[in-house]
Coordinates of C-alpha atoms in Angstrom, one line a residue:
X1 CA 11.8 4.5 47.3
X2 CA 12.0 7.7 45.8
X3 CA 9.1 9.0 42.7
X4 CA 9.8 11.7 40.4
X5 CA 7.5 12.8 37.6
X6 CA 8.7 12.9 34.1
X7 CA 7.1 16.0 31.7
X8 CA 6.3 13.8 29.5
X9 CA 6.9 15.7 26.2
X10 CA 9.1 18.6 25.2
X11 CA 7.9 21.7 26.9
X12 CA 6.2 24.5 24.7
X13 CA 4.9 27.0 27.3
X14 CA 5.0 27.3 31.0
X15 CA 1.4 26.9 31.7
X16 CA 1.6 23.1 30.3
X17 CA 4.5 22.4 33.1
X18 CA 2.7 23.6 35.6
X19 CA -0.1 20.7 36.6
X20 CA 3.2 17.9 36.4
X21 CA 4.8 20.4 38.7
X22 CA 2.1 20.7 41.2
X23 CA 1.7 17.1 40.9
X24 CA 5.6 16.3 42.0
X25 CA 5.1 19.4 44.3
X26 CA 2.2 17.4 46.5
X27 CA 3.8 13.8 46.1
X28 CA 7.4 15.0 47.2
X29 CA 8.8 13.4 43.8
X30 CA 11.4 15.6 41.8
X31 CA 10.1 17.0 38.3
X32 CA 12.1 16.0 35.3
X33 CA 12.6 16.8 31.9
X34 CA 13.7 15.0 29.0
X35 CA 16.0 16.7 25.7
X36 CA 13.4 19.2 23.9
X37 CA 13.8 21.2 20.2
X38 CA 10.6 23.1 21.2
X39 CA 11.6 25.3 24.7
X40 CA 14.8 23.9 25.9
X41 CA 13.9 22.4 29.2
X42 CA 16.5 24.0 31.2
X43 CA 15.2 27.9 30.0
X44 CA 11.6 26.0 30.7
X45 CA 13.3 25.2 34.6
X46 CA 14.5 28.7 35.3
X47 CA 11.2 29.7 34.3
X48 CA 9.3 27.4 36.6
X49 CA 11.7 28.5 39.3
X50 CA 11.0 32.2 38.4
X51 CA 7.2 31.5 39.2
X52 CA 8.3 30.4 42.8
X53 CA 8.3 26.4 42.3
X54 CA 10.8 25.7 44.7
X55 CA 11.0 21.8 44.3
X56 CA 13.9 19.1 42.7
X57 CA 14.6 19.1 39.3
X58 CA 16.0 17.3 36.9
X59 CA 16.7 16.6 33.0
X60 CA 17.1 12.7 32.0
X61 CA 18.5 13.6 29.6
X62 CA 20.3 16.8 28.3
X63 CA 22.3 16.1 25.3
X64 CA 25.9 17.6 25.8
X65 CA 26.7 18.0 22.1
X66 CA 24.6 21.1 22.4
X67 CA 26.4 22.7 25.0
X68 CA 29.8 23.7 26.3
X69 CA 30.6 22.2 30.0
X70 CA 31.4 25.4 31.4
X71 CA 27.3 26.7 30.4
X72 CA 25.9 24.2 30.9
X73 CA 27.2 23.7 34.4
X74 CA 26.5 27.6 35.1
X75 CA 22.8 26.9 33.9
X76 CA 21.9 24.4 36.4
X77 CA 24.1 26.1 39.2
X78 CA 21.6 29.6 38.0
X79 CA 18.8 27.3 38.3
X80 CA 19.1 25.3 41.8
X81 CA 19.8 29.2 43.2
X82 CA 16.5 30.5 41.6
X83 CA 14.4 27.5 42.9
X84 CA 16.2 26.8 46.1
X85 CA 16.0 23.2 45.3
X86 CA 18.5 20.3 44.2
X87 CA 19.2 19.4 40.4
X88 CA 20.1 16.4 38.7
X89 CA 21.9 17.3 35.9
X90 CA 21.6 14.2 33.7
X91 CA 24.0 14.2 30.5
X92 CA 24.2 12.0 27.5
X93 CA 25.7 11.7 24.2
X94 CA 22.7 10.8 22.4
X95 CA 22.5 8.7 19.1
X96 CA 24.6 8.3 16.2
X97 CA 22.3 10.4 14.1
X98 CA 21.5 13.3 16.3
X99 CA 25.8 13.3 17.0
X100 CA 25.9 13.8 13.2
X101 CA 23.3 16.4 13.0
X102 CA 24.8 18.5 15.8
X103 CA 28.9 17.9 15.5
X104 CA 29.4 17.5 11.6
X105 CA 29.8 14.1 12.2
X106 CA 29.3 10.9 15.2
X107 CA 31.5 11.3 18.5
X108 CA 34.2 8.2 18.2
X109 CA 34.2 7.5 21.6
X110 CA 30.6 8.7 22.9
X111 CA 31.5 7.4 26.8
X112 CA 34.6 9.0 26.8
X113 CA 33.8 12.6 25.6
X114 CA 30.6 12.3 27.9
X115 CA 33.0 11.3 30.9
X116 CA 35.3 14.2 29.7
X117 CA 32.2 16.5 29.3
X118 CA 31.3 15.3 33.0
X119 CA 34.4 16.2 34.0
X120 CA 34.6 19.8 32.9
X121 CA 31.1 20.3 34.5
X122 CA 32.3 19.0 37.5
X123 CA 34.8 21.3 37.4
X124 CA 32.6 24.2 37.6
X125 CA 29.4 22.3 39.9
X126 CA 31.6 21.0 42.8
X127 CA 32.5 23.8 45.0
X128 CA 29.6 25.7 44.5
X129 CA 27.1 26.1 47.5
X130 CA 24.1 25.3 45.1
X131 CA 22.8 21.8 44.7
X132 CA 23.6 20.5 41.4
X133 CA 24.9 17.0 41.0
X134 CA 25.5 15.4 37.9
X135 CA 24.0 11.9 36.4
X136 CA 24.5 10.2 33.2
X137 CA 21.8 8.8 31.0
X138 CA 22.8 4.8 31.2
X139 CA 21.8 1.7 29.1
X140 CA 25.0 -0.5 29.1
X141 CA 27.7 -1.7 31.4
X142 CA 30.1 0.8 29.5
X143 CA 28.4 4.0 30.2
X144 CA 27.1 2.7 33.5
X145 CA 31.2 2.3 34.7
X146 CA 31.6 5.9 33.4
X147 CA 29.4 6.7 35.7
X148 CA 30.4 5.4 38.3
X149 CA 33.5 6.9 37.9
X150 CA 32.6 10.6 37.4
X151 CA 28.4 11.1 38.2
X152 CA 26.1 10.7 41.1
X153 CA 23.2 9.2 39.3
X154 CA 22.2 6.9 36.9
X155 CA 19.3 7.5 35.0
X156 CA 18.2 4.7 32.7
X157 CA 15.2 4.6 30.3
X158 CA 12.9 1.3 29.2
X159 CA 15.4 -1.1 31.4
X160 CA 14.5 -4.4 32.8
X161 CA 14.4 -4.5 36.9
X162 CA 16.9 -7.7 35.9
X163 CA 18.7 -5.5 33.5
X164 CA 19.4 -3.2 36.0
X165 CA 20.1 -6.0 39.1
X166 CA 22.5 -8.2 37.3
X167 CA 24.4 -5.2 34.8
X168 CA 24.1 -1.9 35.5
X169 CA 24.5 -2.2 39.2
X170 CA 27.2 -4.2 39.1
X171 CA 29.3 -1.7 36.1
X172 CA 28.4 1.1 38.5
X173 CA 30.0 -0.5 41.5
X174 CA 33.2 -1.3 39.2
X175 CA 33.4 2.3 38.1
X176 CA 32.9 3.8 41.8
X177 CA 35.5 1.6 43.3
X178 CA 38.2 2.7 40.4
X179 CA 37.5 6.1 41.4
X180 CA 36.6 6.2 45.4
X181 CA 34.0 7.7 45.3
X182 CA 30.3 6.5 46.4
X183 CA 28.0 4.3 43.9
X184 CA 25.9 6.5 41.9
X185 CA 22.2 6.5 42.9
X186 CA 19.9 4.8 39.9
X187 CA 16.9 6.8 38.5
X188 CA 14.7 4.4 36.6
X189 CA 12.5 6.5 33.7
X190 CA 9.2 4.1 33.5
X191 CA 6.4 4.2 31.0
X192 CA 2.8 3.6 32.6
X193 CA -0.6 3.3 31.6
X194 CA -3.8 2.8 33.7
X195 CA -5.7 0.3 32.1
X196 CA -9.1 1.7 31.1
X197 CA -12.0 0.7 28.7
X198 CA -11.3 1.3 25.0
X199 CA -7.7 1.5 25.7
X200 CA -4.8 -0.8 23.6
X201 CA -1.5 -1.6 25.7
X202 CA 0.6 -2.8 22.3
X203 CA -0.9 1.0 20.6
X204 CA 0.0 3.1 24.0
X205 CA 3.5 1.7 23.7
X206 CA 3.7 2.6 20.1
X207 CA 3.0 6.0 20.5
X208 CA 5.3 6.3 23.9
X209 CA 8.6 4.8 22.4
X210 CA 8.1 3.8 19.3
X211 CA 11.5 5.8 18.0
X212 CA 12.9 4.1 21.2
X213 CA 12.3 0.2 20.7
X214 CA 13.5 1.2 16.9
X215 CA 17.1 2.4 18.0
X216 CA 20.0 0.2 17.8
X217 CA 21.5 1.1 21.2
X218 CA 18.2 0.5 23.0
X219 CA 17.5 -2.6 21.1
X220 CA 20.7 -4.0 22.0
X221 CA 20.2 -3.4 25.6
X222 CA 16.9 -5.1 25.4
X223 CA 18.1 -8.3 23.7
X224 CA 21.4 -8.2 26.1
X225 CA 18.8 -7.8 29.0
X226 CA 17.1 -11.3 27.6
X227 CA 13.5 -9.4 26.1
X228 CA 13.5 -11.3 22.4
X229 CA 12.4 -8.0 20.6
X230 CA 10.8 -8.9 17.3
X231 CA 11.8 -6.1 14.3
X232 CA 7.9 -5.2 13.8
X233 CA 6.4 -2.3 15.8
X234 CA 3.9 -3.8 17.4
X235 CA 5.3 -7.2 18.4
X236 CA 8.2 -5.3 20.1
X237 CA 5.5 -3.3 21.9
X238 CA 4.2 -6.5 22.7
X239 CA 7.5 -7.9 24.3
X240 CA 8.0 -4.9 26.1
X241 CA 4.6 -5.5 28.1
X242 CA 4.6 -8.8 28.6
X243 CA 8.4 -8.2 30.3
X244 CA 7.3 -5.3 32.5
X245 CA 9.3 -2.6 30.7
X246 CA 6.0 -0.6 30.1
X247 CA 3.3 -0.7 32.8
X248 CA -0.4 -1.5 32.0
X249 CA -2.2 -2.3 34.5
X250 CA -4.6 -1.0 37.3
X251 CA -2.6 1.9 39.8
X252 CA -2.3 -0.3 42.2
X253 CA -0.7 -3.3 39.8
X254 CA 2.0 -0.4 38.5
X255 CA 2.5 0.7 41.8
X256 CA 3.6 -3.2 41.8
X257 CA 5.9 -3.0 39.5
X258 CA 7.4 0.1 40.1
X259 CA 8.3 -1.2 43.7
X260 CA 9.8 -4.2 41.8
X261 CA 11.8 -2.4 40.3
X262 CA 13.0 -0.3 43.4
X263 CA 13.8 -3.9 44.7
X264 CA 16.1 -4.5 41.5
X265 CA 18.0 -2.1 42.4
X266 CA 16.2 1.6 41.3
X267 CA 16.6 4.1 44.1
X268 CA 14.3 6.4 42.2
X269 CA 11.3 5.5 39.6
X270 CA 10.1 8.6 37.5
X271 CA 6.7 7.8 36.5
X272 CA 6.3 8.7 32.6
X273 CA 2.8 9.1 30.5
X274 CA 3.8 9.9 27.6
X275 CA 1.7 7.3 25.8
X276 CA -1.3 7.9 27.5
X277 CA -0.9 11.3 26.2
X278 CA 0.0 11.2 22.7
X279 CA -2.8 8.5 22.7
X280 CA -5.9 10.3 24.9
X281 CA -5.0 13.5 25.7
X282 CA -3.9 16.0 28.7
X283 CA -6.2 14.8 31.1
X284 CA -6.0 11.6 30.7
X285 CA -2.4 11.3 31.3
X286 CA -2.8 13.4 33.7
X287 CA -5.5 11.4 35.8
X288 CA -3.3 8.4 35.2
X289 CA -0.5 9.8 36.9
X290 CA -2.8 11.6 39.8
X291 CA -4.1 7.9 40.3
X292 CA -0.5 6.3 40.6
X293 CA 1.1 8.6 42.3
X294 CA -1.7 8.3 45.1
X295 CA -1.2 4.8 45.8
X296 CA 2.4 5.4 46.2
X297 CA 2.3 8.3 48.4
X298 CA -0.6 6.1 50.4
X299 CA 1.7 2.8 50.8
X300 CA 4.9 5.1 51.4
X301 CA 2.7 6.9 54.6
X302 CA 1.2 3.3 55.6
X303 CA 5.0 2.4 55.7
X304 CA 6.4 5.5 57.9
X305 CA 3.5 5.1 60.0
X306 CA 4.0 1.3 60.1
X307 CA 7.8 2.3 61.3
X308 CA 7.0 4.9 63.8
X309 CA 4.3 2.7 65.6
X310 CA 6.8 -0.3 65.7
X311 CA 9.2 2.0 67.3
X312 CA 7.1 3.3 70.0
X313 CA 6.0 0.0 70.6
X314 CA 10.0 -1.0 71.4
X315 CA 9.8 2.4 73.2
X316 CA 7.0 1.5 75.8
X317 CA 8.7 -2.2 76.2
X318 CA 11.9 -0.7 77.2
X319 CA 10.5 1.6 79.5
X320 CA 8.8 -1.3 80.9
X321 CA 12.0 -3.3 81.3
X322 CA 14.4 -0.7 82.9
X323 CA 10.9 0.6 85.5

């Protein structure tokens, strides 16, 4: 299982970045960014890469109205060279309302201008020598098949482990197969909160993804995905708990989760605080996420040492058969 770190708010100056950065930098997790109307977060990647952070990056997602194909491909393509590293250029269409805001008026057919989009990017990201791949942000079985047709990654946001198991990967496969080409990898955006005295799951959700659990594309997933989401605030943020959309729990107990989710299906899980910090602050989102992060990074060496001691154990026994 893969971990990324998610920035978990729209970047406003470098020296913010920098602690999530280091943080993905000593975990081995890629550093991602999510659409911002403060610094756009892929000026805020160049300039990360300009200070000499050579690790993965990623947005989850860039919304493509802004851009054209052709800069916006060149962008990431500047970007991997600068840093060295891989990108994941995640793409979506975003909502009705922000489709309005930036186009005049909502995309008719938002999966098929964002597999156009794709396509154009492509285009311009596939023969290069720098490592940019392309995802698309994913909720339902429609935009998942688009991806599967045209991206390498999936990046989904708030999704069930079940959600993901029984729909998504199952569009994605459909979409591959119609195009040849491999099954996208899935990135799974989580929410998380250590709990901690004084601290209230339902209000840490609230703050987190509030607009979110509001929106009628996310809301239909949810409901499709079997969560009955209640039209109030806080009994939404309640179902979302009690399903294990949103994390609350000790480090070790969301470490749980996040490797159930990794069994449903998510090759990556990009461990988001956003609540904790709209809630309590810098550092203590920050401590939350040192404190998850180091039980992952613990169980994933226990594992490779685990492996590597199992095979010099079949080693030695071989030797001992064939002496």
């Amino acid at each position: 299982m893969d971990v990324g770190v998610m920035y978990p708010k729209m970047p406003t100056a470098l020296g913010g970045v920098l602690p999530y950065a280091d943080l993905a930098r000593r975990h081995g997790g890629r550093l991602w960014f999510g659409h911002s109307d403060a610094v756009d977060s892929l000026t805020m990647m160049a300039a990360l890469a300009g200070r000499g952070a050579a690790i993965p990056l990623g947005t989850a997602v860039t919304l493509h109205p802004l851009w054209s194909p052709s800069a916006l491909a060149r962008q990431a393509l500047s970007i991997s060279r600068l840093s060295g590293a891989s990108v994941v250029l995640g793409i979506g269409p975003g909502g009705a309302r922000f489709q309005e805001s930036a186009l005049g008026a909502p995309l008719a057919r938002p999966v098929a201008e964002t597999e156009r989009f794709a396509r154009q990017v492509l285009a311009v990201t596939e023969h290069s020598p720098a490592a940019v791949q392309l995802g698309f942000g994913v909720l339902r079985p429609a935009m998942a098949e688009a991806a599967g047709r045209a991206a390498s990654h999936a990046i989904t946001w708030l999704t069930p482990g079940s959600w993901i198991r029984d729909t998504i990967a199952h569009a994605l496969a459909r979409g591959a197969a119609s195009s040849e080409r491999p099954v996208p990898n899935v990135e799974a955006v989580v929410h998380v909160g250590v709990r901690r005295p004084g601290r209230d799951p339902v209000s840490l959700v609230e703050s987190a993804v509030h607009a979110h659990l509001a929106a009628p594309h996310y809301r239909d997933m949810l409901r499709r995905a079997g969560i009955d989401l209640p039209d109030d605030g806080r009994g939404a943020a309640r179902a979302v708990i009690d399903q294990g959309v949103y994390l609350f729990g000790s480090p070790e107990e969301i470490a749980d989760g996040l490797e159930l989710l990794h069994a449903d299906g998510a090759d990556e899980v990009v461990v988001n605080v956003f609540g904790v910090l709209a809630s309590h602050g810098e550092a203590a989102a920050l401590a939350d996420l040192e404190e998850v992060l180091a039980v992952l990074t613990e169980r994933r060496v226990a594992r490779e040492r685990a492996r590597t001691e199992a095979l010099d154990s079949f080693l030695a026994g071989a030797e001992d058969v064939l002496a």
